Amino acid sequence: MSLTSERLDRIQPSLTIAISTVARRMIAEGKNVISLSQGEPDFDTPRNIKDAAIRAIEEGQTKYTDVAGTPALRKAVAEKFKRDSGIEYKPEEIIIATGAKQVLFNAMVGTLNAGDEVIIPSPCWVSYPDIVTLADGKPVLVPCSQNNGFKMRPEDLEAAITPKTRWFMLNNPCNPTGAGYSAEDLRPICDVLLRHPHVWVLTDDIYDSLVYGGFKPATIVAVEPTLRDRTLTVHGVSKAYAMTGWRIGFAGGPVQLIKAMDKLQSQSTSNPNSIAQAAAVEALTGPQQTVEDMRKVFEERRDLVVSMLNQAPGMHCTTPEGAFYVYPSIQGCLGKTSKGGKLIKDDEAFALALLDEEGVATVHGAAFCYPGYIRISYANATEELREAMTRIQRFCQGLH
C-alpha cells in the first residue's frame, strides 16, 4: 500500500522552489551562482513595518486572532482595495491567510467538486494547476501566445467554457510573463463572463503595484461591478512590501464564499501569524513611498534585462508591463549543443546547461505550462543582473 494518497501523487513539488534549492546547494559548495529563479524582491522589508512588528511583540499581540484575521487588518485591506483598485469590500467580505497561496487553496478546496473545471491562461504560475488538482478539480489550460502579449483573448475564454466550468483564474500582472491587463483588455473578457453566470472569477492581483511605463492595470470588479458577487479578488503584502517571509495574503469576495474559506481555514492553519498581521496593517496604512521607490528600480532592471537578452543569439524577449519577470523565447537555441557538449533538446535542458556551465539559475518554461521559454526574475541587484545577462549571452553565443 502506498504511503501517500492518490491526490498527492497527482502533483509535483514547486519547480521554482526546486531549482532555487539546487542553486543554493551549489552556492553552499562554493560555486559562483547567480539565482534568477525565485520570485522574491531583493529589498529588505521597510523599517516602519519591522518596527510595527516589534511593537506588536512588546505589546503582547501574541495570542490567537480571529481565524479570518484581526479586525484592524481586515479594515486595512478593505481600505487598500478601495484606494488602489477602486473597489469596495466590507471587513466581513475580507479574509486574511498565510500567504496568497493559502487563499487560493482555500478557495479551490472550499468550492470544487470532483471534475469541476478551472480555466487557467498559460503560461501560468506553477501552483495554479496543482492547487486545482489537489482540490479534485480539472485545470483547463488555455495557451496565450507571445504574439498576443501572453494575454487571454476573449474568444479563447469563450471556447474553453463548458457546463462543468466552475472558475476562471486570472493573474494580473502575470507570473511568469509580466503581462498586464488594462481596463480595455478586461472589458471583452468581462463581457464573456457576463454571458456565463455559472462561472466564478478569481483574479490574483498581487503584482498590481509593480507596473511600468505608465501602464495602468485593472481588476475585474472595477471594470464590471455586476461580477462582484462571483469574484474573489486576491492580493497580499509579499511582493510590493518585500514581505515574502511574513506570509500574509488576503482576499475580498462575497460573504458566503469568505465564510466557506474561513470554515476550511479554521480546521487547517487557523489564524495567520499575529505579529505578521500587525506588520501588514502598517504596510497597508503607513507611508507608501517605499513601494514607488522599489517600482522605479524594478523598471530600470526590466529595461536592462530585456535589452541584453535580445542581444543573445537565439533568444527573443518581449517587454512586460508588470511584476518582476521576463519570459524570453529560446526557440532559436533548441536543437543546438552547448560548449559543454549538452544537447539543448528543450527548455529544461537549456536551463540545466545554463546553470551547470555558466552558473545562472532560471526556470524552464514547461514548469509554467508553456514550453520553449525560460522565466527570469529580475529581483536581483542591478550589477548582478548585468553579470547574469552577460553569462547568458556567452552561453548562447557558444551554442552550435
PDB file of C-alpha atoms in Angstrom, residues 145-356:
ATOM      1  CA  SER A 145       0.753  33.264 -27.245  1.00  0.00           C
ATOM      2  CA  GLN A 146       3.594  35.731 -27.245  1.00  0.00           C
ATOM      3  CA  ASN A 147       2.065  37.227 -30.397  1.00  0.00           C
ATOM      4  CA  ASN A 148      -0.831  38.463 -28.257  1.00  0.00           C
ATOM      5  CA  GLY A 149       1.410  39.653 -25.437  1.00  0.00           C
ATOM      6  CA  PHE A 150       0.751  36.430 -23.490  1.00  0.00           C
ATOM      7  CA  LYS A 151      -2.795  37.701 -22.803  1.00  0.00           C
ATOM      8  CA  MET A 152      -6.044  35.766 -22.862  1.00  0.00           C
ATOM      9  CA  ARG A 153      -8.231  36.513 -25.888  1.00  0.00           C
ATOM     10  CA  PRO A 154     -11.965  36.687 -25.158  1.00  0.00           C
ATOM     11  CA  GLU A 155     -12.769  34.213 -27.931  1.00  0.00           C
ATOM     12  CA  ASP A 156     -10.385  31.667 -26.369  1.00  0.00           C
ATOM     13  CA  LEU A 157     -12.049  32.090 -22.992  1.00  0.00           C
ATOM     14  CA  GLU A 158     -15.461  31.637 -24.591  1.00  0.00           C
ATOM     15  CA  ALA A 159     -14.334  28.444 -26.326  1.00  0.00           C
ATOM     16  CA  ALA A 160     -12.947  26.976 -23.089  1.00  0.00           C
ATOM     17  CA  ILE A 161     -16.124  27.404 -21.027  1.00  0.00           C
ATOM     18  CA  THR A 162     -18.261  24.298 -20.591  1.00  0.00           C
ATOM     19  CA  PRO A 163     -21.160  23.390 -18.273  1.00  0.00           C
ATOM     20  CA  LYS A 164     -18.510  21.995 -15.896  1.00  0.00           C
ATOM     21  CA  THR A 165     -16.551  25.248 -15.653  1.00  0.00           C
ATOM     22  CA  ARG A 166     -16.543  26.495 -12.057  1.00  0.00           C
ATOM     23  CA  TRP A 167     -13.797  29.131 -12.071  1.00  0.00           C
ATOM     24  CA  PHE A 168     -11.811  31.365 -14.393  1.00  0.00           C
ATOM     25  CA  MET A 169      -8.442  32.192 -12.803  1.00  0.00           C
ATOM     26  CA  LEU A 170      -6.564  35.323 -13.911  1.00  0.00           C
ATOM     27  CA  ASN A 171      -3.183  36.626 -12.723  1.00  0.00           C
ATOM     28  CA  ASN A 172      -2.764  40.336 -13.479  1.00  0.00           C
ATOM     29  CA  PRO A 173       0.091  41.197 -13.910  1.00  0.00           C
ATOM     30  CA  CYS A 174       1.134  37.659 -14.622  1.00  0.00           C
ATOM     31  CA  ASN A 175       3.790  35.411 -13.177  1.00  0.00           C
ATOM     32  CA  PRO A 176       5.766  34.287 -15.232  1.00  0.00           C
ATOM     33  CA  THR A 177       5.315  36.639 -18.207  1.00  0.00           C
ATOM     34  CA  GLY A 178       4.755  40.026 -16.601  1.00  0.00           C
ATOM     35  CA  ALA A 179       1.801  40.551 -18.950  1.00  0.00           C
ATOM     36  CA  GLY A 180      -0.743  43.014 -17.594  1.00  0.00           C
ATOM     37  CA  TYR A 181      -4.383  43.636 -18.403  1.00  0.00           C
ATOM     38  CA  SER A 182      -5.734  47.167 -18.666  1.00  0.00           C
ATOM     39  CA  ALA A 183      -9.410  48.052 -18.311  1.00  0.00           C
ATOM     40  CA  GLU A 184      -9.602  47.986 -22.102  1.00  0.00           C
ATOM     41  CA  ASP A 185      -8.133  44.458 -22.123  1.00  0.00           C
ATOM     42  CA  LEU A 186     -10.545  43.214 -19.466  1.00  0.00           C
ATOM     43  CA  ARG A 187     -13.741  44.678 -20.945  1.00  0.00           C
ATOM     44  CA  PRO A 188     -14.288  41.938 -23.589  1.00  0.00           C
ATOM     45  CA  ILE A 189     -13.291  39.266 -21.066  1.00  0.00           C
ATOM     46  CA  CYS A 190     -15.913  40.580 -18.665  1.00  0.00           C
ATOM     47  CA  ASP A 191     -18.452  40.513 -21.495  1.00  0.00           C
ATOM     48  CA  VAL A 192     -17.766  36.792 -21.967  1.00  0.00           C
ATOM     49  CA  LEU A 193     -18.156  36.164 -18.241  1.00  0.00           C
ATOM     50  CA  LEU A 194     -21.460  38.011 -18.170  1.00  0.00           C
ATOM     51  CA  ARG A 195     -22.788  35.505 -20.704  1.00  0.00           C
ATOM     52  CA  HIS A 196     -21.872  32.574 -18.422  1.00  0.00           C
ATOM     53  CA  PRO A 197     -23.328  33.212 -14.948  1.00  0.00           C
ATOM     54  CA  HIS A 198     -22.217  29.809 -13.616  1.00  0.00           C
ATOM     55  CA  VAL A 199     -18.530  30.760 -13.916  1.00  0.00           C
ATOM     56  CA  TRP A 200     -16.820  32.325 -10.900  1.00  0.00           C
ATOM     57  CA  VAL A 201     -13.750  34.554 -11.240  1.00  0.00           C
ATOM     58  CA  LEU A 202     -10.538  34.513  -9.235  1.00  0.00           C
ATOM     59  CA  THR A 203      -8.293  37.467 -10.001  1.00  0.00           C
ATOM     60  CA  ASP A 204      -4.825  37.355  -8.452  1.00  0.00           C
ATOM     61  CA  ASP A 205      -3.636  40.974  -8.411  1.00  0.00           C
ATOM     62  CA  ILE A 206      -0.630  40.586  -6.118  1.00  0.00           C
ATOM     63  CA  TYR A 207       1.763  42.326  -8.547  1.00  0.00           C
ATOM     64  CA  ASP A 208      -0.505  45.254  -9.453  1.00  0.00           C
ATOM     65  CA  SER A 209       1.696  47.856  -7.711  1.00  0.00           C
ATOM     66  CA  LEU A 210       4.734  46.812  -9.731  1.00  0.00           C
ATOM     67  CA  VAL A 211       3.919  48.100 -13.224  1.00  0.00           C
ATOM     68  CA  TYR A 212       5.995  50.129 -15.648  1.00  0.00           C
ATOM     69  CA  GLY A 213       5.995  52.585 -18.499  1.00  0.00           C
ATOM     70  CA  GLY A 214       2.840  54.296 -17.286  1.00  0.00           C
ATOM     71  CA  PHE A 215       0.803  51.090 -17.596  1.00  0.00           C
ATOM     72  CA  LYS A 216      -2.418  51.059 -15.556  1.00  0.00           C
ATOM     73  CA  PRO A 217      -3.587  47.585 -14.503  1.00  0.00           C
ATOM     74  CA  ALA A 218      -7.266  46.989 -13.882  1.00  0.00           C
ATOM     75  CA  THR A 219      -9.235  44.410 -11.929  1.00  0.00           C
ATOM     76  CA  ILE A 220     -12.392  42.526 -12.816  1.00  0.00           C
ATOM     77  CA  VAL A 221     -14.797  44.045 -10.280  1.00  0.00           C
ATOM     78  CA  ALA A 222     -13.721  47.601 -11.097  1.00  0.00           C
ATOM     79  CA  VAL A 223     -14.312  47.003 -14.809  1.00  0.00           C
ATOM     80  CA  GLU A 224     -17.618  45.157 -14.362  1.00  0.00           C
ATOM     81  CA  PRO A 225     -19.207  45.686 -10.918  1.00  0.00           C
ATOM     82  CA  THR A 226     -22.039  43.249 -11.656  1.00  0.00           C
ATOM     83  CA  LEU A 227     -19.484  40.427 -11.464  1.00  0.00           C
ATOM     84  CA  ARG A 228     -18.757  41.314  -7.837  1.00  0.00           C
ATOM     85  CA  ASP A 229     -20.993  38.594  -6.390  1.00  0.00           C
ATOM     86  CA  ARG A 230     -18.998  35.845  -8.098  1.00  0.00           C
ATOM     87  CA  THR A 231     -15.460  37.272  -7.990  1.00  0.00           C
ATOM     88  CA  LEU A 232     -12.675  36.648  -5.489  1.00  0.00           C
ATOM     89  CA  THR A 233     -10.034  39.408  -5.569  1.00  0.00           C
ATOM     90  CA  VAL A 234      -6.732  38.036  -4.238  1.00  0.00           C
ATOM     91  CA  HIS A 235      -3.758  40.047  -3.023  1.00  0.00           C
ATOM     92  CA  GLY A 236      -1.057  40.136  -0.351  1.00  0.00           C
ATOM     93  CA  VAL A 237       1.895  42.023   1.085  1.00  0.00           C
ATOM     94  CA  SER A 238       4.674  39.720  -0.144  1.00  0.00           C
ATOM     95  CA  LYS A 239       5.705  41.466  -3.348  1.00  0.00           C
ATOM     96  CA  ALA A 240       5.031  45.204  -3.066  1.00  0.00           C
ATOM     97  CA  TYR A 241       6.315  45.424   0.510  1.00  0.00           C
ATOM     98  CA  ALA A 242       9.150  42.871   0.278  1.00  0.00           C
ATOM     99  CA  MET A 243       7.451  40.702   2.907  1.00  0.00           C
ATOM    100  CA  THR A 244       7.622  37.236   1.347  1.00  0.00           C
ATOM    101  CA  GLY A 245       8.646  35.516   4.580  1.00  0.00           C
ATOM    102  CA  TRP A 246       5.935  37.184   6.660  1.00  0.00           C
ATOM    103  CA  ARG A 247       3.297  35.048   4.894  1.00  0.00           C
ATOM    104  CA  ILE A 248       0.283  37.328   4.747  1.00  0.00           C
ATOM    105  CA  GLY A 249      -2.170  37.121   1.863  1.00  0.00           C
ATOM    106  CA  PHE A 250      -5.748  38.295   1.669  1.00  0.00           C
ATOM    107  CA  ALA A 251      -8.843  38.398  -0.489  1.00  0.00           C
ATOM    108  CA  GLY A 252     -12.142  40.152  -0.872  1.00  0.00           C
ATOM    109  CA  GLY A 253     -15.277  38.405  -2.043  1.00  0.00           C
ATOM    110  CA  PRO A 254     -18.916  37.565  -1.361  1.00  0.00           C
ATOM    111  CA  VAL A 255     -19.655  36.844   2.308  1.00  0.00           C
ATOM    112  CA  GLN A 256     -20.844  33.301   1.546  1.00  0.00           C
ATOM    113  CA  LEU A 257     -17.528  32.428  -0.108  1.00  0.00           C
ATOM    114  CA  ILE A 258     -15.447  34.148   2.568  1.00  0.00           C
ATOM    115  CA  LYS A 259     -17.292  32.195   5.276  1.00  0.00           C
ATOM    116  CA  ALA A 260     -16.633  28.926   3.434  1.00  0.00           C
ATOM    117  CA  MET A 261     -12.922  29.733   3.228  1.00  0.00           C
ATOM    118  CA  ASP A 262     -12.932  30.757   6.899  1.00  0.00           C
ATOM    119  CA  LYS A 263     -14.519  27.402   7.798  1.00  0.00           C
ATOM    120  CA  LEU A 264     -11.789  25.499   5.952  1.00  0.00           C
ATOM    121  CA  GLN A 265      -9.027  27.640   7.435  1.00  0.00           C
ATOM    122  CA  SER A 266     -10.405  27.056  10.939  1.00  0.00           C
ATOM    123  CA  GLN A 267      -9.684  23.348  10.526  1.00  0.00           C
ATOM    124  CA  SER A 268      -6.278  23.719   8.890  1.00  0.00           C
ATOM    125  CA  THR A 269      -3.992  26.562   9.991  1.00  0.00           C
ATOM    126  CA  SER A 270      -6.448  28.704  11.960  1.00  0.00           C
ATOM    127  CA  ASN A 271      -5.385  32.362  12.071  1.00  0.00           C
ATOM    128  CA  PRO A 272      -2.294  33.742  10.315  1.00  0.00           C
ATOM    129  CA  ASN A 273       0.642  34.823  12.459  1.00  0.00           C
ATOM    130  CA  SER A 274      -0.498  37.615  14.784  1.00  0.00           C
ATOM    131  CA  ILE A 275       2.793  39.545  14.596  1.00  0.00           C
ATOM    132  CA  ALA A 276       2.835  39.419  10.802  1.00  0.00           C
ATOM    133  CA  GLN A 277      -0.751  40.685  10.756  1.00  0.00           C
ATOM    134  CA  ALA A 278       0.252  43.728  12.824  1.00  0.00           C
ATOM    135  CA  ALA A 279       3.125  44.377  10.431  1.00  0.00           C
ATOM    136  CA  ALA A 280       0.750  44.077   7.460  1.00  0.00           C
ATOM    137  CA  VAL A 281      -1.522  46.748   8.948  1.00  0.00           C
ATOM    138  CA  GLU A 282       1.421  49.146   8.944  1.00  0.00           C
ATOM    139  CA  ALA A 283       2.396  48.110   5.418  1.00  0.00           C
ATOM    140  CA  LEU A 284      -1.060  48.893   4.065  1.00  0.00           C
ATOM    141  CA  THR A 285      -1.813  52.034   6.068  1.00  0.00           C
ATOM    142  CA  GLY A 286       1.639  53.553   6.565  1.00  0.00           C
ATOM    143  CA  PRO A 287       3.839  55.503   4.112  1.00  0.00           C
ATOM    144  CA  GLN A 288       3.770  54.060   0.597  1.00  0.00           C
ATOM    145  CA  GLN A 289       6.885  55.730  -0.818  1.00  0.00           C
ATOM    146  CA  THR A 290       8.995  52.567  -0.480  1.00  0.00           C
ATOM    147  CA  VAL A 291       6.655  50.814  -2.931  1.00  0.00           C
ATOM    148  CA  GLU A 292       7.244  53.517  -5.531  1.00  0.00           C
ATOM    149  CA  ASP A 293      10.995  53.528  -4.875  1.00  0.00           C
ATOM    150  CA  MET A 294      11.163  49.780  -5.427  1.00  0.00           C
ATOM    151  CA  ARG A 295       8.964  50.015  -8.524  1.00  0.00           C
ATOM    152  CA  LYS A 296      11.337  52.519 -10.140  1.00  0.00           C
ATOM    153  CA  VAL A 297      14.345  50.272  -9.553  1.00  0.00           C
ATOM    154  CA  PHE A 298      12.488  47.275 -10.978  1.00  0.00           C
ATOM    155  CA  GLU A 299      11.598  49.267 -14.084  1.00  0.00           C
ATOM    156  CA  GLU A 300      15.270  50.110 -14.684  1.00  0.00           C
ATOM    157  CA  ARG A 301      16.200  46.464 -14.206  1.00  0.00           C
ATOM    158  CA  ARG A 302      13.459  45.300 -16.556  1.00  0.00           C
ATOM    159  CA  ASP A 303      14.768  47.550 -19.319  1.00  0.00           C
ATOM    160  CA  LEU A 304      18.345  46.352 -18.784  1.00  0.00           C
ATOM    161  CA  VAL A 305      17.398  42.669 -18.813  1.00  0.00           C
ATOM    162  CA  VAL A 306      15.143  42.903 -21.881  1.00  0.00           C
ATOM    163  CA  SER A 307      17.798  44.803 -23.834  1.00  0.00           C
ATOM    164  CA  MET A 308      20.612  42.376 -23.003  1.00  0.00           C
ATOM    165  CA  LEU A 309      18.526  39.244 -23.596  1.00  0.00           C
ATOM    166  CA  ASN A 310      17.566  40.468 -27.055  1.00  0.00           C
ATOM    167  CA  GLN A 311      21.289  40.632 -27.839  1.00  0.00           C
ATOM    168  CA  ALA A 312      21.695  36.923 -27.026  1.00  0.00           C
ATOM    169  CA  PRO A 313      21.658  34.735 -30.197  1.00  0.00           C
ATOM    170  CA  GLY A 314      18.547  32.580 -30.407  1.00  0.00           C
ATOM    171  CA  MET A 315      16.573  34.439 -27.739  1.00  0.00           C
ATOM    172  CA  HIS A 316      13.659  36.850 -28.094  1.00  0.00           C
ATOM    173  CA  CYS A 317      12.234  38.777 -25.147  1.00  0.00           C
ATOM    174  CA  THR A 318       9.136  40.965 -25.143  1.00  0.00           C
ATOM    175  CA  THR A 319       8.845  43.878 -22.708  1.00  0.00           C
ATOM    176  CA  PRO A 320       6.436  43.033 -19.862  1.00  0.00           C
ATOM    177  CA  GLU A 321       4.023  45.504 -18.307  1.00  0.00           C
ATOM    178  CA  GLY A 322       4.493  44.429 -14.699  1.00  0.00           C
ATOM    179  CA  ALA A 323       5.705  42.047 -11.969  1.00  0.00           C
ATOM    180  CA  PHE A 324       9.475  41.378 -11.935  1.00  0.00           C
ATOM    181  CA  TYR A 325       9.857  38.625 -14.507  1.00  0.00           C
ATOM    182  CA  VAL A 326      10.674  38.299 -18.168  1.00  0.00           C
ATOM    183  CA  TYR A 327       9.742  35.265 -20.221  1.00  0.00           C
ATOM    184  CA  PRO A 328      12.063  35.081 -23.232  1.00  0.00           C
ATOM    185  CA  SER A 329      11.678  32.602 -26.046  1.00  0.00           C
ATOM    186  CA  ILE A 330      14.621  30.242 -26.572  1.00  0.00           C
ATOM    187  CA  GLN A 331      13.275  28.735 -29.793  1.00  0.00           C
ATOM    188  CA  GLY A 332      16.404  29.776 -31.678  1.00  0.00           C
ATOM    189  CA  CYS A 333      18.575  27.797 -29.230  1.00  0.00           C
ATOM    190  CA  LEU A 334      16.754  24.475 -29.432  1.00  0.00           C
ATOM    191  CA  GLY A 335      18.418  21.601 -31.227  1.00  0.00           C
ATOM    192  CA  LYS A 336      21.891  23.037 -30.692  1.00  0.00           C
ATOM    193  CA  THR A 337      24.727  21.830 -28.484  1.00  0.00           C
ATOM    194  CA  SER A 338      26.378  23.814 -25.696  1.00  0.00           C
ATOM    195  CA  LYS A 339      30.110  24.366 -25.279  1.00  0.00           C
ATOM    196  CA  GLY A 340      29.990  21.731 -22.566  1.00  0.00           C
ATOM    197  CA  GLY A 341      28.535  19.207 -25.011  1.00  0.00           C
ATOM    198  CA  LYS A 342      24.957  19.233 -23.790  1.00  0.00           C
ATOM    199  CA  LEU A 343      22.171  18.897 -26.357  1.00  0.00           C
ATOM    200  CA  ILE A 344      19.592  21.644 -25.929  1.00  0.00           C
ATOM    201  CA  LYS A 345      16.593  19.481 -26.768  1.00  0.00           C
ATOM    202  CA  ASP A 346      14.069  21.540 -24.787  1.00  0.00           C
ATOM    203  CA  ASP A 347      13.756  24.431 -22.321  1.00  0.00           C
ATOM    204  CA  GLU A 348      14.599  22.236 -19.328  1.00  0.00           C
ATOM    205  CA  ALA A 349      17.849  21.133 -20.967  1.00  0.00           C
ATOM    206  CA  PHE A 350      18.629  24.800 -21.682  1.00  0.00           C
ATOM    207  CA  ALA A 351      18.043  25.809 -18.046  1.00  0.00           C
ATOM    208  CA  LEU A 352      20.094  22.923 -16.648  1.00  0.00           C
ATOM    209  CA  ALA A 353      23.012  23.511 -19.034  1.00  0.00           C
ATOM    210  CA  LEU A 354      22.970  27.253 -18.312  1.00  0.00           C
ATOM    211  CA  LEU A 355      23.092  26.562 -14.576  1.00  0.00           C
ATOM    212  CA  ASP A 356      25.864  23.986 -14.916  1.00  0.00           C
TER     213      ASP A 356
END
